[in-house]
């Protein structure tokens, strides 16, 4: 299942637009906003951002996810510029992972999460039900064209 790390301190998003059903969501907020968001029925993680080095804490959360799932697909929504080098280091350390960093929660992030949920097999078949590969026969040797061009008349 894909992960979405959303920085609500810098890029506010309406609660109805956050795709809770399509990904495991981690919300990064200030302490004051985090106190308002705590409800027992919502299955998302809330992280309180420190006053300094907030980009490092977001990258650390992504690193924790990748440490347990090296092939994870993570979308990070944050306009913080200092976050990009940290994510680049994570991509080098975990080459199987797919990381997406965007400034706003929009179509590209939703498309990434939707694509991450798609099954590997595009035909929708079970892996045991593979289609037989059709082989074509080559023409018999008598019908094959000659390899060299015919000699020119002198």
Tab-separated table of N, CA and C in Angstrom:
chain	number	residue	atom	x	y	z
A	1	UNK	N	0.836	-1.172	0.000
A	1	UNK	CA	0.000	0.000	0.000
A	1	UNK	C	0.887	1.243	0.000
A	2	UNK	N	0.551	2.231	-0.801
A	2	UNK	CA	1.370	3.447	-0.863
A	2	UNK	C	1.216	4.303	0.392
A	3	UNK	N	2.174	5.183	0.586
A	3	UNK	CA	2.176	6.072	1.748
A	3	UNK	C	2.106	7.512	1.270
A	4	UNK	N	1.449	8.352	2.040
A	4	UNK	CA	1.360	9.771	1.763
A	4	UNK	C	1.781	10.524	3.008
A	5	UNK	N	2.847	11.320	2.889
A	5	UNK	CA	3.307	12.160	3.985
A	5	UNK	C	2.950	13.594	3.626
A	6	UNK	N	2.109	14.221	4.423
A	6	UNK	CA	1.537	15.519	4.103
A	6	UNK	C	1.948	16.546	5.151
A	7	UNK	N	2.611	17.605	4.722
A	7	UNK	CA	3.060	18.679	5.594
A	7	UNK	C	1.958	19.733	5.667
A	8	UNK	N	1.138	19.664	6.690
A	8	UNK	CA	0.018	20.597	6.821
A	8	UNK	C	0.448	21.958	7.362
A	9	UNK	N	1.643	22.067	7.907
A	9	UNK	CA	2.112	23.345	8.424
A	9	UNK	C	2.425	24.314	7.283
A	10	UNK	N	2.939	23.820	6.176
A	10	UNK	CA	3.314	24.672	5.046
A	10	UNK	C	2.344	24.601	3.872
A	11	UNK	N	1.733	23.451	3.641
A	11	UNK	CA	0.796	23.325	2.517
A	11	UNK	C	-0.541	22.819	3.047
A	12	UNK	N	-1.408	23.732	3.439
A	12	UNK	CA	-2.690	23.297	3.994
A	12	UNK	C	-3.552	22.630	2.926
A	13	UNK	N	-4.226	21.585	3.325
A	13	UNK	CA	-5.123	20.866	2.425
A	13	UNK	C	-6.431	20.629	3.162
A	14	UNK	N	-7.562	20.803	2.483
A	14	UNK	CA	-8.840	20.512	3.142
A	14	UNK	C	-8.928	19.035	3.505
A	15	UNK	N	-9.535	18.759	4.624
A	15	UNK	CA	-9.593	17.388	5.121
A	15	UNK	C	-10.339	16.471	4.161
A	16	UNK	N	-11.300	17.004	3.428
A	16	UNK	CA	-12.074	16.182	2.490
A	16	UNK	C	-11.278	15.822	1.243
A	17	UNK	N	-10.197	16.543	0.971
A	17	UNK	CA	-9.389	16.252	-0.221
A	17	UNK	C	-8.236	15.285	0.053
A	18	UNK	N	-7.998	14.960	1.293
A	18	UNK	CA	-6.912	14.042	1.637
A	18	UNK	C	-7.392	12.612	1.376
A	19	UNK	N	-6.681	11.858	0.536
A	19	UNK	CA	-7.137	10.495	0.179
A	19	UNK	C	-6.788	9.459	1.245
A	20	UNK	N	-7.569	9.416	2.318
A	20	UNK	CA	-7.323	8.463	3.399
A	20	UNK	C	-7.530	7.022	2.937
A	21	UNK	N	-8.431	6.800	1.996
A	21	UNK	CA	-8.762	5.441	1.566
A	21	UNK	C	-7.723	4.860	0.614
A	22	UNK	N	-6.938	5.711	-0.040
A	22	UNK	CA	-6.015	5.234	-1.067
A	22	UNK	C	-4.597	5.017	-0.573
A	23	UNK	N	-4.265	5.498	0.606
A	23	UNK	CA	-2.887	5.384	1.086
A	23	UNK	C	-2.861	5.457	2.610
A	24	UNK	N	-1.751	5.022	3.169
A	24	UNK	CA	-1.503	5.239	4.587
A	24	UNK	C	-0.998	6.668	4.719
A	25	UNK	N	-1.702	7.469	5.477
A	25	UNK	CA	-1.432	8.898	5.527
A	25	UNK	C	-0.699	9.260	6.812
A	26	UNK	N	0.343	10.061	6.661
A	26	UNK	CA	1.055	10.640	7.792
A	26	UNK	C	0.939	12.146	7.707
A	27	UNK	N	0.338	12.760	8.709
A	27	UNK	CA	0.124	14.203	8.702
A	27	UNK	C	1.150	14.877	9.605
A	28	UNK	N	1.860	15.854	9.067
A	28	UNK	CA	2.838	16.623	9.833
A	28	UNK	C	2.211	17.978	10.129
A	29	UNK	N	2.069	18.316	11.397
A	29	UNK	CA	1.411	19.558	11.779
A	29	UNK	C	2.105	20.142	13.005
A	30	UNK	N	1.779	21.392	13.286
A	30	UNK	CA	2.283	22.017	14.500
A	30	UNK	C	1.558	21.394	15.691
A	31	UNK	N	2.073	21.678	16.884
A	31	UNK	CA	1.489	21.082	18.078
A	31	UNK	C	0.040	21.521	18.271
A	32	UNK	N	-0.232	22.784	18.015
A	32	UNK	CA	-1.580	23.319	18.196
A	32	UNK	C	-2.575	22.659	17.233
A	33	UNK	N	-2.166	22.487	15.977
A	33	UNK	CA	-3.050	21.861	14.988
A	33	UNK	C	-3.203	20.369	15.250
A	34	UNK	N	-2.144	19.737	15.745
A	34	UNK	CA	-2.206	18.300	16.012
A	34	UNK	C	-3.191	17.986	17.140
A	35	UNK	N	-3.299	18.867	18.130
A	35	UNK	CA	-4.246	18.640	19.222
A	35	UNK	C	-5.688	18.657	18.711
A	36	UNK	N	-5.953	19.474	17.692
A	36	UNK	CA	-7.311	19.547	17.136
A	36	UNK	C	-7.646	18.346	16.262
A	37	UNK	N	-6.631	17.686	15.713
A	37	UNK	CA	-6.862	16.597	14.759
A	37	UNK	C	-7.033	15.237	15.395
A	38	UNK	N	-6.679	15.076	16.623
A	38	UNK	CA	-6.692	13.751	17.240
A	38	UNK	C	-8.129	13.278	17.429
A	39	UNK	N	-8.484	12.236	16.692
A	39	UNK	CA	-9.770	11.570	16.858
A	39	UNK	C	-9.521	10.072	16.749
A	40	UNK	N	-10.178	9.269	17.541
A	40	UNK	CA	-9.879	7.836	17.548
A	40	UNK	C	-10.329	7.086	16.298
A	41	UNK	N	-11.291	7.614	15.535
A	41	UNK	CA	-11.801	6.846	14.400
A	41	UNK	C	-10.965	6.982	13.131
A	42	UNK	N	-10.075	7.958	13.077
A	42	UNK	CA	-9.297	8.155	11.856
A	42	UNK	C	-7.988	7.375	11.937
A	43	UNK	N	-7.726	6.516	10.953
A	43	UNK	CA	-6.554	5.635	11.014
A	43	UNK	C	-5.298	6.245	10.383
A	44	UNK	N	-4.938	7.447	10.747
A	44	UNK	CA	-3.739	8.038	10.189
A	44	UNK	C	-2.773	8.426	11.306
A	45	UNK	N	-1.522	8.614	10.921
A	45	UNK	CA	-0.523	8.999	11.892
A	45	UNK	C	-0.346	10.504	11.904
A	46	UNK	N	-0.251	11.076	13.076
A	46	UNK	CA	-0.035	12.513	13.209
A	46	UNK	C	1.334	12.719	13.836
A	47	UNK	N	2.159	13.495	13.143
A	47	UNK	CA	3.495	13.804	13.620
A	47	UNK	C	3.529	15.290	13.976
A	48	UNK	N	4.094	15.627	15.122
A	48	UNK	CA	4.245	17.022	15.520
A	48	UNK	C	5.596	17.500	15.007
A	49	UNK	N	5.556	18.572	14.218
A	49	UNK	CA	6.790	19.103	13.649
A	49	UNK	C	7.557	19.907	14.690
A	50	UNK	N	8.867	19.746	14.751
A	50	UNK	CA	9.653	20.601	15.635
A	50	UNK	C	9.770	22.010	15.037
A	51	UNK	N	10.166	22.956	15.860
A	51	UNK	CA	10.288	24.326	15.359
A	51	UNK	C	11.443	24.462	14.367
A	52	UNK	N	12.499	23.718	14.594
A	52	UNK	CA	13.643	23.748	13.676
A	52	UNK	C	13.848	22.348	13.103
A	53	UNK	N	14.424	22.293	11.933
A	53	UNK	CA	14.733	21.040	11.233
A	53	UNK	C	13.480	20.214	10.965
A	54	UNK	N	12.455	20.850	10.483
A	54	UNK	CA	11.219	20.151	10.159
A	54	UNK	C	11.413	19.245	8.941
A	55	UNK	N	12.216	19.708	7.984
A	55	UNK	CA	12.468	18.899	6.783
A	55	UNK	C	13.179	17.605	7.156
A	56	UNK	N	14.062	17.678	8.104
A	56	UNK	CA	14.790	16.488	8.545
A	56	UNK	C	13.836	15.488	9.202
A	57	UNK	N	12.858	15.981	9.947
A	57	UNK	CA	11.923	15.056	10.602
A	57	UNK	C	10.992	14.387	9.585
A	58	UNK	N	10.620	15.112	8.523
A	58	UNK	CA	9.806	14.503	7.469
A	58	UNK	C	10.609	13.429	6.746
A	59	UNK	N	11.871	13.727	6.451
A	59	UNK	CA	12.738	12.745	5.793
A	59	UNK	C	12.980	11.540	6.694
A	60	UNK	N	13.069	11.766	8.002
A	60	UNK	CA	13.266	10.660	8.940
A	60	UNK	C	12.056	9.731	8.960
A	61	UNK	N	10.866	10.294	8.843
A	61	UNK	CA	9.653	9.459	8.782
A	61	UNK	C	9.645	8.620	7.504
A	62	UNK	N	10.078	9.217	6.395
A	62	UNK	CA	10.174	8.454	5.144
A	62	UNK	C	11.233	7.361	5.265
A	63	UNK	N	12.336	7.664	5.931
A	63	UNK	CA	13.394	6.669	6.123
A	63	UNK	C	12.910	5.508	6.989
A	64	UNK	N	12.107	5.799	8.006
A	64	UNK	CA	11.547	4.732	8.850
A	64	UNK	C	10.651	3.797	8.037
A	65	UNK	N	9.856	4.369	7.148
A	65	UNK	CA	8.997	3.548	6.293
A	65	UNK	C	9.846	2.681	5.369
A	66	UNK	N	10.869	3.289	4.775
A	66	UNK	CA	11.718	2.550	3.833
A	66	UNK	C	12.582	1.504	4.528
A	67	UNK	N	12.881	1.712	5.785
A	67	UNK	CA	13.675	0.731	6.523
A	67	UNK	C	12.899	-0.572	6.682
A	68	UNK	N	11.588	-0.487	6.865
A	68	UNK	CA	10.756	-1.678	7.015
A	68	UNK	C	10.259	-2.210	5.678
A	69	UNK	N	10.062	-1.323	4.697
A	69	UNK	CA	9.586	-1.712	3.366
A	69	UNK	C	10.475	-1.040	2.318
A	70	UNK	N	11.575	-1.673	1.900
A	70	UNK	CA	12.497	-1.024	0.959
A	70	UNK	C	11.899	-0.752	-0.416
A	71	UNK	N	10.797	-1.404	-0.765
A	71	UNK	CA	10.167	-1.177	-2.068
A	71	UNK	C	8.904	-0.324	-1.934
A	72	UNK	N	8.820	0.469	-0.905
A	72	UNK	CA	7.618	1.271	-0.652
A	72	UNK	C	7.476	2.382	-1.681
A	73	UNK	N	6.252	2.839	-1.833
A	73	UNK	CA	5.935	3.946	-2.727
A	73	UNK	C	5.415	5.080	-1.850
A	74	UNK	N	6.180	6.167	-1.806
A	74	UNK	CA	5.875	7.252	-0.879
A	74	UNK	C	5.709	8.553	-1.647
A	75	UNK	N	4.597	9.230	-1.412
A	75	UNK	CA	4.370	10.569	-1.949
A	75	UNK	C	4.513	11.549	-0.793
A	76	UNK	N	5.367	12.556	-0.965
A	76	UNK	CA	5.606	13.548	0.074
A	76	UNK	C	5.127	14.893	-0.456
A	77	UNK	N	4.205	15.514	0.255
A	77	UNK	CA	3.659	16.806	-0.152
A	77	UNK	C	4.144	17.848	0.844
A	78	UNK	N	5.106	18.660	0.397
A	78	UNK	CA	5.671	19.705	1.235
A	78	UNK	C	6.431	20.691	0.354
A	79	UNK	N	6.261	21.988	0.565
A	79	UNK	CA	7.011	22.962	-0.233
A	79	UNK	C	8.406	23.263	0.324
A	80	UNK	N	8.849	22.533	1.315
A	80	UNK	CA	10.158	22.796	1.926
A	80	UNK	C	11.288	22.409	0.969
A	81	UNK	N	12.149	23.379	0.692
A	81	UNK	CA	13.238	23.167	-0.262
A	81	UNK	C	14.361	22.325	0.325
A	82	UNK	N	14.537	22.377	1.635
A	82	UNK	CA	15.612	21.610	2.264
A	82	UNK	C	15.305	20.114	2.323
A	83	UNK	N	14.100	19.738	1.964
A	83	UNK	CA	13.696	18.333	2.001
A	83	UNK	C	14.255	17.550	0.814
A	84	UNK	N	14.436	18.210	-0.323
A	84	UNK	CA	14.854	17.530	-1.546
A	84	UNK	C	16.194	16.788	-1.417
A	85	UNK	N	17.262	17.369	-0.831
A	85	UNK	CA	18.516	16.600	-0.695
A	85	UNK	C	18.384	15.361	0.183
A	86	UNK	N	17.571	15.468	1.230
A	86	UNK	CA	17.350	14.301	2.086
A	86	UNK	C	16.666	13.175	1.305
A	87	UNK	N	15.676	13.544	0.509
A	87	UNK	CA	14.967	12.531	-0.284
A	87	UNK	C	15.866	11.944	-1.368
A	88	UNK	N	16.763	12.761	-1.903
A	88	UNK	CA	17.705	12.246	-2.912
A	88	UNK	C	18.627	11.195	-2.284
A	89	UNK	N	19.074	11.440	-1.062
A	89	UNK	CA	19.909	10.450	-0.368
A	89	UNK	C	19.133	9.166	-0.102
A	90	UNK	N	17.864	9.294	0.259
A	90	UNK	CA	17.044	8.103	0.476
A	90	UNK	C	16.859	7.306	-0.811
A	91	UNK	N	16.682	8.013	-1.941
A	91	UNK	CA	16.508	7.326	-3.219
A	91	UNK	C	17.768	6.567	-3.613
A	92	UNK	N	18.921	7.123	-3.296
A	92	UNK	CA	20.188	6.421	-3.570
A	92	UNK	C	20.331	5.201	-2.660
A	93	UNK	N	19.965	5.356	-1.406
A	93	UNK	CA	20.094	4.252	-0.448
A	93	UNK	C	19.101	3.134	-0.733
A	94	UNK	N	17.878	3.485	-1.173
A	94	UNK	CA	16.832	2.505	-1.480
A	94	UNK	C	16.420	2.660	-2.952
A	95	UNK	N	17.147	2.059	-3.882
A	95	UNK	CA	16.827	2.258	-5.309
A	95	UNK	C	15.511	1.613	-5.742
A	96	UNK	N	14.994	0.630	-5.000
A	96	UNK	CA	13.738	-0.012	-5.383
A	96	UNK	C	12.535	0.857	-5.024
A	97	UNK	N	12.706	1.815	-4.143
A	97	UNK	CA	11.597	2.641	-3.677
A	97	UNK	C	11.221	3.680	-4.723
A	98	UNK	N	9.959	4.082	-4.683
A	98	UNK	CA	9.481	5.161	-5.553
A	98	UNK	C	9.089	6.320	-4.652
A	99	UNK	N	9.786	7.448	-4.812
A	99	UNK	CA	9.515	8.642	-4.022
A	99	UNK	C	9.012	9.745	-4.934
A	100	UNK	N	7.973	10.428	-4.500
A	100	UNK	CA	7.436	11.563	-5.247
A	100	UNK	C	7.350	12.741	-4.289
A	101	UNK	N	7.960	13.866	-4.681
A	101	UNK	CA	7.940	15.062	-3.844
A	101	UNK	C	7.257	16.178	-4.617
A	102	UNK	N	6.144	16.670	-4.099
A	102	UNK	CA	5.390	17.756	-4.732
A	102	UNK	C	5.121	18.852	-3.710
A	103	UNK	N	4.865	20.056	-4.215
A	103	UNK	CA	4.588	21.189	-3.337
A	103	UNK	C	3.147	21.201	-2.836
A	104	UNK	N	2.216	20.744	-3.676
A	104	UNK	CA	0.796	20.764	-3.315
A	104	UNK	C	0.166	19.399	-3.537
A	105	UNK	N	-0.911	19.152	-2.830
A	105	UNK	CA	-1.686	17.928	-3.017
A	105	UNK	C	-2.608	18.152	-4.211
A	106	UNK	N	-2.294	17.496	-5.322
A	106	UNK	CA	-3.069	17.715	-6.535
A	106	UNK	C	-3.204	16.458	-7.359
A	107	UNK	N	-3.412	16.650	-8.661
A	107	UNK	CA	-3.656	15.529	-9.568
A	107	UNK	C	-2.470	14.580	-9.645
A	108	UNK	N	-1.267	15.122	-9.689
A	108	UNK	CA	-0.082	14.274	-9.832
A	108	UNK	C	0.066	13.326	-8.645
A	109	UNK	N	-0.182	13.818	-7.455
A	109	UNK	CA	-0.064	12.977	-6.258
A	109	UNK	C	-1.164	11.927	-6.240
A	110	UNK	N	-2.388	12.336	-6.585
A	110	UNK	CA	-3.494	11.366	-6.615
A	110	UNK	C	-3.255	10.298	-7.668
A	111	UNK	N	-2.714	10.685	-8.818
A	111	UNK	CA	-2.407	9.727	-9.879
A	111	UNK	C	-1.325	8.752	-9.424
A	112	UNK	N	-0.311	9.266	-8.718
A	112	UNK	CA	0.767	8.423	-8.195
A	112	UNK	C	0.211	7.390	-7.219
A	113	UNK	N	-0.676	7.821	-6.317
A	113	UNK	CA	-1.252	6.901	-5.338
A	113	UNK	C	-2.160	5.876	-5.998
A	114	UNK	N	-2.911	6.314	-6.998
A	114	UNK	CA	-3.801	5.394	-7.702
A	114	UNK	C	-2.995	4.370	-8.484
A	115	UNK	N	-1.916	4.813	-9.118
A	115	UNK	CA	-1.061	3.919	-9.897
A	115	UNK	C	-0.339	2.937	-8.981
A	116	UNK	N	0.009	3.370	-7.794
A	116	UNK	CA	0.698	2.498	-6.844
A	116	UNK	C	-0.220	1.391	-6.344
A	117	UNK	N	-1.525	1.638	-6.328
A	117	UNK	CA	-2.476	0.619	-5.866
A	117	UNK	C	-2.832	-0.378	-6.949
A	118	UNK	N	-2.507	-0.093	-8.227
A	118	UNK	CA	-2.841	-0.992	-9.328
A	118	UNK	C	-2.057	-2.290	-9.179
A	119	UNK	N	-2.624	-3.419	-9.578
A	119	UNK	CA	-1.891	-4.682	-9.506
A	119	UNK	C	-0.782	-4.708	-10.547
A	120	UNK	N	0.183	-5.565	-10.316
A	120	UNK	CA	1.323	-5.694	-11.221
A	120	UNK	C	0.894	-6.190	-12.590
A	121	UNK	N	-0.064	-7.140	-12.638
A	121	UNK	CA	-0.488	-7.752	-13.884
A	121	UNK	C	-1.567	-6.880	-14.529
A	122	UNK	N	-1.314	-6.281	-15.704
A	122	UNK	CA	-2.296	-5.379	-16.283
A	122	UNK	C	-3.539	-6.076	-16.827
A	123	UNK	N	-3.504	-7.388	-17.051
A	123	UNK	CA	-4.634	-8.106	-17.612
A	123	UNK	C	-5.635	-8.539	-16.549
A	124	UNK	N	-5.296	-8.406	-15.274
A	124	UNK	CA	-6.207	-8.760	-14.206
A	124	UNK	C	-6.305	-10.254	-13.965
A	125	UNK	N	-5.366	-11.019	-14.460
A	125	UNK	CA	-5.391	-12.468	-14.275
A	125	UNK	C	-4.530	-12.833	-13.087
A	126	UNK	N	-4.769	-13.991	-12.552
A	126	UNK	CA	-3.924	-14.506	-11.487
A	126	UNK	C	-2.573	-14.882	-12.082
A	127	UNK	N	-1.500	-14.836	-11.294
A	127	UNK	CA	-0.187	-15.149	-11.847
A	127	UNK	C	-0.077	-16.569	-12.395
A	128	UNK	N	-0.884	-17.510	-11.876
A	128	UNK	CA	-0.788	-18.886	-12.358
A	128	UNK	C	-1.439	-19.044	-13.732
A	129	UNK	N	-2.362	-18.157	-14.067
A	129	UNK	CA	-3.043	-18.236	-15.350
A	129	UNK	C	-2.324	-17.374	-16.381
A	130	UNK	N	-1.246	-17.886	-16.925
A	130	UNK	CA	-0.504	-17.111	-17.908
A	130	UNK	C	-0.942	-17.502	-19.303
A	131	UNK	N	-0.954	-16.530	-20.176
A	131	UNK	CA	-1.348	-16.800	-21.550
A	131	UNK	C	-0.236	-17.560	-22.263
A	132	UNK	N	-0.599	-18.515	-23.112
A	132	UNK	CA	0.449	-19.219	-23.862
A	132	UNK	C	1.058	-18.284	-24.900
A	133	UNK	N	2.335	-18.427	-25.099
A	133	UNK	CA	3.035	-17.605	-26.080
A	133	UNK	C	2.921	-18.282	-27.434
A	134	UNK	N	2.443	-17.536	-28.404
A	134	UNK	CA	2.282	-18.097	-29.738
A	134	UNK	C	3.568	-17.899	-30.530
A	135	UNK	N	4.062	-18.994	-31.091
A	135	UNK	CA	5.267	-18.925	-31.908
A	135	UNK	C	4.867	-19.015	-33.375
A	136	UNK	N	5.520	-18.236	-34.173
A	136	UNK	CA	5.268	-18.322	-35.614
A	136	UNK	C	6.354	-19.162	-36.245
A	137	UNK	N	5.968	-19.930	-37.225
A	137	UNK	CA	6.942	-20.786	-37.897
A	137	UNK	C	7.633	-20.012	-39.006
A	138	UNK	N	8.865	-20.327	-39.199
A	138	UNK	CA	9.607	-19.724	-40.308
A	138	UNK	C	9.250	-20.468	-41.592
A	139	UNK	N	9.402	-19.799	-42.705
A	139	UNK	CA	9.109	-20.462	-43.991
A	139	UNK	C	10.122	-21.575	-44.230
A	140	UNK	N	9.727	-22.588	-44.956
A	140	UNK	CA	10.696	-23.644	-45.261
A	140	UNK	C	11.879	-23.059	-46.033
A	141	UNK	N	13.039	-23.721	-45.981
A	141	UNK	CA	14.238	-23.160	-46.609
A	141	UNK	C	14.083	-22.929	-48.117
A	142	UNK	N	13.269	-23.696	-48.799
A	142	UNK	CA	13.127	-23.533	-50.244
A	142	UNK	C	12.438	-22.220	-50.583
A	143	UNK	N	11.576	-21.750	-49.726
A	143	UNK	CA	10.828	-20.534	-50.016
A	143	UNK	C	11.531	-19.274	-49.522
A	144	UNK	N	12.581	-19.421	-48.737
A	144	UNK	CA	13.290	-18.248	-48.238
A	144	UNK	C	13.971	-17.527	-49.394
A	145	UNK	N	13.972	-16.203	-49.395
A	145	UNK	CA	14.657	-15.479	-50.474
A	145	UNK	C	16.167	-15.684	-50.363
A	146	UNK	N	16.871	-15.568	-51.499
A	146	UNK	CA	18.331	-15.759	-51.458
A	146	UNK	C	18.970	-14.638	-50.640
A	147	UNK	N	20.077	-14.981	-49.982
A	147	UNK	CA	20.751	-14.024	-49.125
A	147	UNK	C	21.554	-13.000	-49.929
A	148	UNK	N	22.104	-13.414	-51.065
A	148	UNK	CA	22.871	-12.479	-51.875
A	148	UNK	C	22.035	-12.088	-53.103
A	149	UNK	N	22.206	-10.878	-53.616
A	149	UNK	CA	21.441	-10.478	-54.788
A	149	UNK	C	21.875	-11.271	-56.023
A	150	UNK	N	20.989	-11.420	-56.982
A	150	UNK	CA	21.384	-12.179	-58.191
A	150	UNK	C	22.494	-11.435	-58.936
A	151	UNK	N	23.356	-12.181	-59.632
A	151	UNK	CA	24.471	-11.526	-60.356
A	151	UNK	C	23.925	-10.633	-61.468
A	152	UNK	N	24.590	-9.524	-61.671
A	152	UNK	CA	24.187	-8.576	-62.708
A	152	UNK	C	24.631	-9.076	-64.090
A	153	UNK	N	23.792	-8.915	-65.116
A	153	UNK	CA	24.220	-9.337	-66.476
A	153	UNK	C	25.312	-8.410	-66.988
A	154	UNK	N	26.306	-8.959	-67.667
A	154	UNK	CA	27.407	-8.158	-68.189
A	154	UNK	C	27.202	-7.720	-69.612
